[in-house]
PDB file of C-alpha atoms in Angstrom:
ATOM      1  CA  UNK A   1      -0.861   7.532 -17.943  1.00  0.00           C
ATOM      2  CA  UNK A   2       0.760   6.143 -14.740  1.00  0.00           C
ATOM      3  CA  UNK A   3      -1.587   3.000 -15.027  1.00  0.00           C
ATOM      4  CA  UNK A   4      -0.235  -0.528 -13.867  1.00  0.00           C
ATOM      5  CA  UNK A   5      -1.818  -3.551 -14.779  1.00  0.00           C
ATOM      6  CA  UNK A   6      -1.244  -6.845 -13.006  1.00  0.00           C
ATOM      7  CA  UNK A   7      -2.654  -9.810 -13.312  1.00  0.00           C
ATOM      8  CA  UNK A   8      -4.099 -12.530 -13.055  1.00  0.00           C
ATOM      9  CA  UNK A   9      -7.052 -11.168 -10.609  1.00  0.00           C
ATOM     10  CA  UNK A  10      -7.101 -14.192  -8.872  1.00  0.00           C
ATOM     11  CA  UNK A  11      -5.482 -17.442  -8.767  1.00  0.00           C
ATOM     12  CA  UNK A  12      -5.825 -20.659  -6.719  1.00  0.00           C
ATOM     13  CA  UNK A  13      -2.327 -23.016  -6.384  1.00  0.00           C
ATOM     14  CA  UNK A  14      -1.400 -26.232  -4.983  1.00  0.00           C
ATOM     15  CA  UNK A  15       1.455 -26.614  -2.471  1.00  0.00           C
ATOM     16  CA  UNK A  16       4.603 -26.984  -4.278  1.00  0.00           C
ATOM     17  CA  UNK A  17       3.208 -25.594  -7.396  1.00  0.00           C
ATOM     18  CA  UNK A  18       5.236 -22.965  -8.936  1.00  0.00           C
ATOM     19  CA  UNK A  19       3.923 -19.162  -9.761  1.00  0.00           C
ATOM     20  CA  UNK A  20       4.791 -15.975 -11.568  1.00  0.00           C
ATOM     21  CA  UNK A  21       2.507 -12.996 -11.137  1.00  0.00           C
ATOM     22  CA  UNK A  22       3.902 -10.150 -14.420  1.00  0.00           C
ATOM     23  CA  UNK A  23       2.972  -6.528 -13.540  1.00  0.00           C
ATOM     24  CA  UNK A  24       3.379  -3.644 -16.277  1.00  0.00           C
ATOM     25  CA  UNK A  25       3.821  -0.361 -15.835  1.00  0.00           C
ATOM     26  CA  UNK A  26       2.878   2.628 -18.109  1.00  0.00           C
ATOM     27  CA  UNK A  27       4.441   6.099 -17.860  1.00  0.00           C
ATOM     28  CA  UNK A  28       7.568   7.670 -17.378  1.00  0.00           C
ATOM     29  CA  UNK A  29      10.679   4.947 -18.309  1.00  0.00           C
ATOM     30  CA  UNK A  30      12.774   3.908 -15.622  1.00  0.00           C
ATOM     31  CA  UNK A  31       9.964   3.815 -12.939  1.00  0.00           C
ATOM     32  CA  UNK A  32      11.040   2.235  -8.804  1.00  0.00           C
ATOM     33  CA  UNK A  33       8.670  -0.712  -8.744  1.00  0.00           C
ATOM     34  CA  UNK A  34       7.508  -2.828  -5.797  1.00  0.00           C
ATOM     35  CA  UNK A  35       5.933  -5.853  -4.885  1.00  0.00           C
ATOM     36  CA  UNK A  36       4.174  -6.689  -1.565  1.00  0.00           C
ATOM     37  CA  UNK A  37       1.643  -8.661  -0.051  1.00  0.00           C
ATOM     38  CA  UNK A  38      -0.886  -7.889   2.230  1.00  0.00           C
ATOM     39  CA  UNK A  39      -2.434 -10.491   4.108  1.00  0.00           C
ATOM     40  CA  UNK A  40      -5.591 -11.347   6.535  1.00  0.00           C
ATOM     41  CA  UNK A  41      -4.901  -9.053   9.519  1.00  0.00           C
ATOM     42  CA  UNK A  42      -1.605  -8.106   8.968  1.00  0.00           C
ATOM     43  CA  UNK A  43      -0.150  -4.734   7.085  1.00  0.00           C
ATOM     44  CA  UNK A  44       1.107  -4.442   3.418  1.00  0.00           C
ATOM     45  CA  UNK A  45       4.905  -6.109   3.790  1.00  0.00           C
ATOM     46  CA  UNK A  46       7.298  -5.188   1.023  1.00  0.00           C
ATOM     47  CA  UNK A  47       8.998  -8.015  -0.745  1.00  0.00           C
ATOM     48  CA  UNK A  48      10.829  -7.221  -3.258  1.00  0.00           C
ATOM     49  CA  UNK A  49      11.773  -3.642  -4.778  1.00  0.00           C
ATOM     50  CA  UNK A  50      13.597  -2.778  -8.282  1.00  0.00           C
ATOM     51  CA  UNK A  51      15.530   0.540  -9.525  1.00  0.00           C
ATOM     52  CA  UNK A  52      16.234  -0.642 -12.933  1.00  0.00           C
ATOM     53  CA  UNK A  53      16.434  -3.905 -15.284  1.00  0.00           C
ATOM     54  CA  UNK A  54      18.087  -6.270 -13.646  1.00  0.00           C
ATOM     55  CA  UNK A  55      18.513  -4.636 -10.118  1.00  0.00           C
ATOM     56  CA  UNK A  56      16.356  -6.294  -7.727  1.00  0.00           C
ATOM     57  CA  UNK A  57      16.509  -5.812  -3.346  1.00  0.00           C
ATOM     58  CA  UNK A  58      14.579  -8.523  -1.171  1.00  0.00           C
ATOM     59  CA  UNK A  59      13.007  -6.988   2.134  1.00  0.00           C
ATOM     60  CA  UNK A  60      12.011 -10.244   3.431  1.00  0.00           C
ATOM     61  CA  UNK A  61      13.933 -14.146   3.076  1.00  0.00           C
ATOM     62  CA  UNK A  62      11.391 -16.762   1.650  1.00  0.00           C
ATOM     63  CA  UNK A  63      10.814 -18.809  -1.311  1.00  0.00           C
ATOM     64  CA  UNK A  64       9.623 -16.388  -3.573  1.00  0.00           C
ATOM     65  CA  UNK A  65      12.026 -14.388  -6.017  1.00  0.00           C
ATOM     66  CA  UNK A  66      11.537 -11.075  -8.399  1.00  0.00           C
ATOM     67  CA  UNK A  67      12.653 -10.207 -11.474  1.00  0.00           C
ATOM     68  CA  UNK A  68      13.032  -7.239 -13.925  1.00  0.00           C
ATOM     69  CA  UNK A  69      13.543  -8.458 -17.568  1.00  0.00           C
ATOM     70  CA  UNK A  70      12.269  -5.176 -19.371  1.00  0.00           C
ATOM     71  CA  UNK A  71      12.288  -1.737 -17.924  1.00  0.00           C
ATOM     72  CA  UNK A  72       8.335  -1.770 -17.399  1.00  0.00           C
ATOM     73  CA  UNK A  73       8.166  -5.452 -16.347  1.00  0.00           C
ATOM     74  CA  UNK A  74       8.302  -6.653 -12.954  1.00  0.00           C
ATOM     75  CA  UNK A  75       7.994 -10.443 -12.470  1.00  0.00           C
ATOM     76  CA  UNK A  76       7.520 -12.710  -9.011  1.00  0.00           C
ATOM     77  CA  UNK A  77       8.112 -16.295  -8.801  1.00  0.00           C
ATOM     78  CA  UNK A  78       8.380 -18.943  -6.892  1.00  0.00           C
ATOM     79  CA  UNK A  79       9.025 -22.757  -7.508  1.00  0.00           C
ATOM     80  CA  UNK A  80       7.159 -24.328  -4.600  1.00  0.00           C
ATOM     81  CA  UNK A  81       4.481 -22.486  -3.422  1.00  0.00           C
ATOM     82  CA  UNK A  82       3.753 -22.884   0.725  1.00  0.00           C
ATOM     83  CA  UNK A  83       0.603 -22.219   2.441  1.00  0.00           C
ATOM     84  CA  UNK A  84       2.063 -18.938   3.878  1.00  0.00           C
ATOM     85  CA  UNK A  85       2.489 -17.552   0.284  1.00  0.00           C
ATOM     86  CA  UNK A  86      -1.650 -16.887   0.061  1.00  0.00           C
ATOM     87  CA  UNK A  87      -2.114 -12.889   0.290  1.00  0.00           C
ATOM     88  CA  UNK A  88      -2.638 -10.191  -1.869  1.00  0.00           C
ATOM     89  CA  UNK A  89      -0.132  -9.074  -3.699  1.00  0.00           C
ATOM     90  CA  UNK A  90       0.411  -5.796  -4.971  1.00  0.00           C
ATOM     91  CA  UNK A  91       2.782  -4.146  -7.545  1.00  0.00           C
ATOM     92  CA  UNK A  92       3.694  -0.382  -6.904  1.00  0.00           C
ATOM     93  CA  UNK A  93       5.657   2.498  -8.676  1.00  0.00           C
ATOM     94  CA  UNK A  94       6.822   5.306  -6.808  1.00  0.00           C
ATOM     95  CA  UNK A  95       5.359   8.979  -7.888  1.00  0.00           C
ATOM     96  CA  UNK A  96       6.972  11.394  -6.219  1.00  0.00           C
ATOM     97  CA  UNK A  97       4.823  13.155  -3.736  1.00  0.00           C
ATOM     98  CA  UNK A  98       2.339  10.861  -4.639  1.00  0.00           C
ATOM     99  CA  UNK A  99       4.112   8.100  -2.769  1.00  0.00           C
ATOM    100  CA  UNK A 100       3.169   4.889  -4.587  1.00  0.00           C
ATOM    101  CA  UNK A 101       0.303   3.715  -7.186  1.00  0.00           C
ATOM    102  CA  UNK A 102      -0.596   0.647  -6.534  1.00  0.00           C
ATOM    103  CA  UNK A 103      -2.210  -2.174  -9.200  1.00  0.00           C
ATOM    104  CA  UNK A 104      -5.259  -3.822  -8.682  1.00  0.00           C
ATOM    105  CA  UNK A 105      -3.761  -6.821  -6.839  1.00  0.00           C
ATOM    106  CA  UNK A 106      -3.768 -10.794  -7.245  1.00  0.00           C
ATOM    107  CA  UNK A 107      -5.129 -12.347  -4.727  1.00  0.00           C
ATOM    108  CA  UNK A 108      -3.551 -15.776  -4.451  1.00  0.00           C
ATOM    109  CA  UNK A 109      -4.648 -19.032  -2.711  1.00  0.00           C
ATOM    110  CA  UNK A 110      -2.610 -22.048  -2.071  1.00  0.00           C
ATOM    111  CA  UNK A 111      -4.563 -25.202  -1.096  1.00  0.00           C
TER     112      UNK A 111
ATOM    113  CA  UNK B   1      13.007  -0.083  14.658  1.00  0.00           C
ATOM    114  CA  UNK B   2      10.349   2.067  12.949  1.00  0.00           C
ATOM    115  CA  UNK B   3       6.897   1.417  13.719  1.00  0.00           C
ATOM    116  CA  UNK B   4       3.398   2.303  12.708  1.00  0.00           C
ATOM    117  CA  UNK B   5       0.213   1.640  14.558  1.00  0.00           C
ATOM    118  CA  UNK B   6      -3.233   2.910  13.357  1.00  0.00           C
ATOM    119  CA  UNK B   7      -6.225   3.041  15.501  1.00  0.00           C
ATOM    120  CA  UNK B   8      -8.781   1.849  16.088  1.00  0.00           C
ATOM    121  CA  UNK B   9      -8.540  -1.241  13.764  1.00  0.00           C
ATOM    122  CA  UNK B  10     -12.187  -0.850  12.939  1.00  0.00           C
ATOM    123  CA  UNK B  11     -14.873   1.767  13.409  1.00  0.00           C
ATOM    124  CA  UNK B  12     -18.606   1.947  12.759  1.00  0.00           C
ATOM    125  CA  UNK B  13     -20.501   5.282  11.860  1.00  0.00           C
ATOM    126  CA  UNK B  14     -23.971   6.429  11.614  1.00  0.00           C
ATOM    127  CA  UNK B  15     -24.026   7.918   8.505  1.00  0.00           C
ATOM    128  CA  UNK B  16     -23.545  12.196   9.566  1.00  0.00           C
ATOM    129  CA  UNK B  17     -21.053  10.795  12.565  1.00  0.00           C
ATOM    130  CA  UNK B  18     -17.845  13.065  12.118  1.00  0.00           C
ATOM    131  CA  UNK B  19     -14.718  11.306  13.841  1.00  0.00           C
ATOM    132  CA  UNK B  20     -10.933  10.652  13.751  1.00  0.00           C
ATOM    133  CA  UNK B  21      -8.788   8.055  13.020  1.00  0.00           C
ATOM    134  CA  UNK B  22      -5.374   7.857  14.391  1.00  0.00           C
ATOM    135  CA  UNK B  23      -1.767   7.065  12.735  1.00  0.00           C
ATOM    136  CA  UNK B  24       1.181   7.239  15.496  1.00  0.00           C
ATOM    137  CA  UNK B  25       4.919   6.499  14.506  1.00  0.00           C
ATOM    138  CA  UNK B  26       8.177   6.089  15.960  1.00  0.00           C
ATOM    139  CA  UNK B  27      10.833   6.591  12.972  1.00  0.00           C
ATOM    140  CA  UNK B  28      13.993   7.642  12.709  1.00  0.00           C
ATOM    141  CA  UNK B  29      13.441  10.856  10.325  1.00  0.00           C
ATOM    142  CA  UNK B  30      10.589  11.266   8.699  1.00  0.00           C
ATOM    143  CA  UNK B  31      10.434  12.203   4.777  1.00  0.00           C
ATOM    144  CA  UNK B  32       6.538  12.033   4.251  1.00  0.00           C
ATOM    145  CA  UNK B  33       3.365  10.586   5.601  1.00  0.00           C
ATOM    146  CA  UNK B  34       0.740   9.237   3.645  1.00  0.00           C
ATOM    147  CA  UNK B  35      -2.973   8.014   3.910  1.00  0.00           C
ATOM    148  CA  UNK B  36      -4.311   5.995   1.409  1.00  0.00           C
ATOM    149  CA  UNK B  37      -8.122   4.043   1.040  1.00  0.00           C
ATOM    150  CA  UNK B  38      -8.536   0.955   0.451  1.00  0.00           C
ATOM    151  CA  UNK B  39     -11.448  -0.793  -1.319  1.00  0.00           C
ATOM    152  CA  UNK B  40     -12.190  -4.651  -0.659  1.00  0.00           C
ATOM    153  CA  UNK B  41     -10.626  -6.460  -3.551  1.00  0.00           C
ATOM    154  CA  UNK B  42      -8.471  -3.807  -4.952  1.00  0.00           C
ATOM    155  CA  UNK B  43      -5.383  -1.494  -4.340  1.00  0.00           C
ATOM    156  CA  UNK B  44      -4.508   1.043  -2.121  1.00  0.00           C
ATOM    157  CA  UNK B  45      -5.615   4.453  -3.689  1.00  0.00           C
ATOM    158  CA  UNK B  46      -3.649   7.768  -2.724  1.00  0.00           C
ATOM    159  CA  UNK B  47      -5.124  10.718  -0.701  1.00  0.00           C
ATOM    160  CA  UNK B  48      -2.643  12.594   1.247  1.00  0.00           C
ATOM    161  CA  UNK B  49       1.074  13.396   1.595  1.00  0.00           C
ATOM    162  CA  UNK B  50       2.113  14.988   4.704  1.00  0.00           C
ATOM    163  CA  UNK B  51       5.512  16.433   5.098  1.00  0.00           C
ATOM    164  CA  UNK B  52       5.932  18.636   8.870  1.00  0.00           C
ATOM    165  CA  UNK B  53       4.507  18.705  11.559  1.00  0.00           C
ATOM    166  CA  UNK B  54       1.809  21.376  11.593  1.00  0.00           C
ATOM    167  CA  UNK B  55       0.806  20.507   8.233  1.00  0.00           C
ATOM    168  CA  UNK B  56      -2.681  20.159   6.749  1.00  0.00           C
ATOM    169  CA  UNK B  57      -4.277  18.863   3.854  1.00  0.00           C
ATOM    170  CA  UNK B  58      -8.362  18.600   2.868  1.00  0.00           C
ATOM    171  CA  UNK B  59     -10.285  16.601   0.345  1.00  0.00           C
ATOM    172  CA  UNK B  60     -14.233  16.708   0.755  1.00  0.00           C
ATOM    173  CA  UNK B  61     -15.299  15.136   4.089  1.00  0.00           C
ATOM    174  CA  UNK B  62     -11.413  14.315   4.994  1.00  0.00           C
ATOM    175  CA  UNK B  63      -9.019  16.162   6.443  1.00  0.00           C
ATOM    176  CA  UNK B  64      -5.542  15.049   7.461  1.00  0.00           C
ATOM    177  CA  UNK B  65      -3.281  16.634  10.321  1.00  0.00           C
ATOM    178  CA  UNK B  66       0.795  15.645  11.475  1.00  0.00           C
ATOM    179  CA  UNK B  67       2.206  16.252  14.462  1.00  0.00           C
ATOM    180  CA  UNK B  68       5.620  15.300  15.473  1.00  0.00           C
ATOM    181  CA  UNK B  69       4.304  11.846  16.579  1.00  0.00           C
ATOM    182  CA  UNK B  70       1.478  10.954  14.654  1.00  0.00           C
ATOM    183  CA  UNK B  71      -1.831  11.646  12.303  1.00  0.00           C
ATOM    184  CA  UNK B  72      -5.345  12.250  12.230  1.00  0.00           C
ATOM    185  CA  UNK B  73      -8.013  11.490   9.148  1.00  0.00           C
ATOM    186  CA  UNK B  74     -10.478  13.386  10.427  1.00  0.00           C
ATOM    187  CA  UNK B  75     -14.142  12.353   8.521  1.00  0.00           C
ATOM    188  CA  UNK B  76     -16.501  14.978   8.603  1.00  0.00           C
ATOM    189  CA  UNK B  77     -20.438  13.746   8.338  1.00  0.00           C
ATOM    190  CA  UNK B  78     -19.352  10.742   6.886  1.00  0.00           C
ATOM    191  CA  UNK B  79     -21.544   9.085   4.064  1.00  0.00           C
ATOM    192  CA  UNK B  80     -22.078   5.176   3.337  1.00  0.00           C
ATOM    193  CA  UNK B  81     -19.592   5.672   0.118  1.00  0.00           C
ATOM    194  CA  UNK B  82     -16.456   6.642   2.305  1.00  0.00           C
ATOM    195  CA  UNK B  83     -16.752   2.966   3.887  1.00  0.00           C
ATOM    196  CA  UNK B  84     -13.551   1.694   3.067  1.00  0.00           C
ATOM    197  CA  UNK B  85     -10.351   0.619   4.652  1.00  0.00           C
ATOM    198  CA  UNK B  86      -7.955   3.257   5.288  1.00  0.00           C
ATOM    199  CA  UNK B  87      -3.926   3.037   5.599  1.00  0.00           C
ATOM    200  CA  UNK B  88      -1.062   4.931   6.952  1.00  0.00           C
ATOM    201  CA  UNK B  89       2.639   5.045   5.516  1.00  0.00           C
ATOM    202  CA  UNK B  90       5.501   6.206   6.265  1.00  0.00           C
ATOM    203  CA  UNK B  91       7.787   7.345   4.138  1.00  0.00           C
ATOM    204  CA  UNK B  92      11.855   7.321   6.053  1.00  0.00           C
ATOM    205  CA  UNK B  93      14.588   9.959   5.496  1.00  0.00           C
ATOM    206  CA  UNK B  94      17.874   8.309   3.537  1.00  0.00           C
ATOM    207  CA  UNK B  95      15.627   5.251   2.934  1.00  0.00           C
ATOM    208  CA  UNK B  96      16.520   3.639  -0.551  1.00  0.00           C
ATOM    209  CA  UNK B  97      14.550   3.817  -3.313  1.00  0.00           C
ATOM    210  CA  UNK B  98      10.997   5.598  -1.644  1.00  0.00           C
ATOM    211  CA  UNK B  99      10.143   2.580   0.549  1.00  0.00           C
ATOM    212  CA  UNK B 100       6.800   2.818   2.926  1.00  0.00           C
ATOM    213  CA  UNK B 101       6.153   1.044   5.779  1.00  0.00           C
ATOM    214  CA  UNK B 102       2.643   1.123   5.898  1.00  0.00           C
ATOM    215  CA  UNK B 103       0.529   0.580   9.300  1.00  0.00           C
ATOM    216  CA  UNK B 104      -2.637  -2.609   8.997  1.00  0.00           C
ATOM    217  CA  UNK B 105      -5.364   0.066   8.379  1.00  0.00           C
ATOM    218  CA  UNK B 106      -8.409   1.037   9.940  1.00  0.00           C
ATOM    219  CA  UNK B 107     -11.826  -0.447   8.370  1.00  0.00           C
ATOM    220  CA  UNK B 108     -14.328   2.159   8.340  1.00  0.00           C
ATOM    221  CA  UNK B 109     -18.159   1.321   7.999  1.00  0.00           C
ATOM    222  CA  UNK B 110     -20.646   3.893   7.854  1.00  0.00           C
ATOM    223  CA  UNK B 111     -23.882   2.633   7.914  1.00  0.00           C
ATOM    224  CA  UNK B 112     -27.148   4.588   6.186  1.00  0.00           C
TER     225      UNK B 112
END
């Protein structure tokens, strides 16, 4: 099984409030994982991406970070959430010729 | 800077309708393209990979086509259940790790 499981589903933050979205992977070990967001109008935007424990690559300044703690465990965070930070977010493993599978997605609101 | 822009951003079918939608790109050396659908509320689910131009690929009513500049999902006598948002990505030659840059979609209603 390839399956990823994120969660929460949903979630609804203050400004300023902090966050962390955890995303697991099943599979094959040492899986390429990926967070983006997708929001109203606009295309999926990669954020962060990770090719091992520890080893993470940001795609786009902001206030958010990632982490990789465990090889099947990709983490996002941020201290102070803004109103820009509501999306969709989406964690994603690479598959080959498969390109990505995706999660089901948070979808986050900050109020 | 490498670009992808689907069209049209949102299309409405009589159910039995056949039509296209488009995915054009401007990259600098393309590895694979690929079309994925989209359900409200959840993630992106794989259909196609595309590698050269020339290429085809088929999956009940879809059928996907590259050229050197850009893609067709072709939907033949669409039904209600292939309503659905549907996104193009691009996958670049010497890019690290297998990134995408994915295009905003085309929303595809088919009505009954």
């Amino acid at each position: 099984s390839q399956t990823i499981h994120q969660w929460p589903a949903t979630l609804v933050q203050p400004v300023g409030s902090p966050l962390s979205l955890e995303c697991t992977v099943e599979g094959t070990s040492n899986p390429n994982l990926y967070w983006y967001r997708q929001a109203a109008g606009r295309g999926l935007q990669l954020l962060f991406y990770s090719v091992g424990i520890g080893q993470i690559s940001s795609e786009v300044p902001q206030n958010l970070s990632a982490s990789r703690p465990q090889d099947r465990q990709f983490i996002l965070s941020s201290k102070k959430l803004l109103l820009s930070d509501s999306g969709f977010y989406l964690c994603a493993r690479t598959e080959g010729a498969y390109g990505y599978t995706f999660g089901s997605g948070t979808r986050l609101t900050v109020v | 800077e490498d670009q992808v822009t689907q069209s049209p951003e949102a299309l409405r079918l009589q159910e039995g309708e056949s039509s296209s939608l488009n995915c054009s790109y401007t990259v600098s050396g393309l590895r694979g393209l690929f079309w994925y659908r989209q359900d409200p509320g959840k993630g992106p689910e794989f259909l196609f990979t595309l590698y050269s131009a020339g290429e085809e690929k088929e999956k009940e009513r879809l059928k996907a086509t590259l050229t050197k500049k850009e893609s067709f999902l072709h939907i033949t006598a669409p039904k209600p259940e292939d309503s659905a948002t549907y996104l193009c990505a691009v996958q670049i030659a010497g890019a690290g790790s297998y990134q995408l840059t994915f295009g905003k979609g085309t929303k595809l209603s088919v009505i009954p």
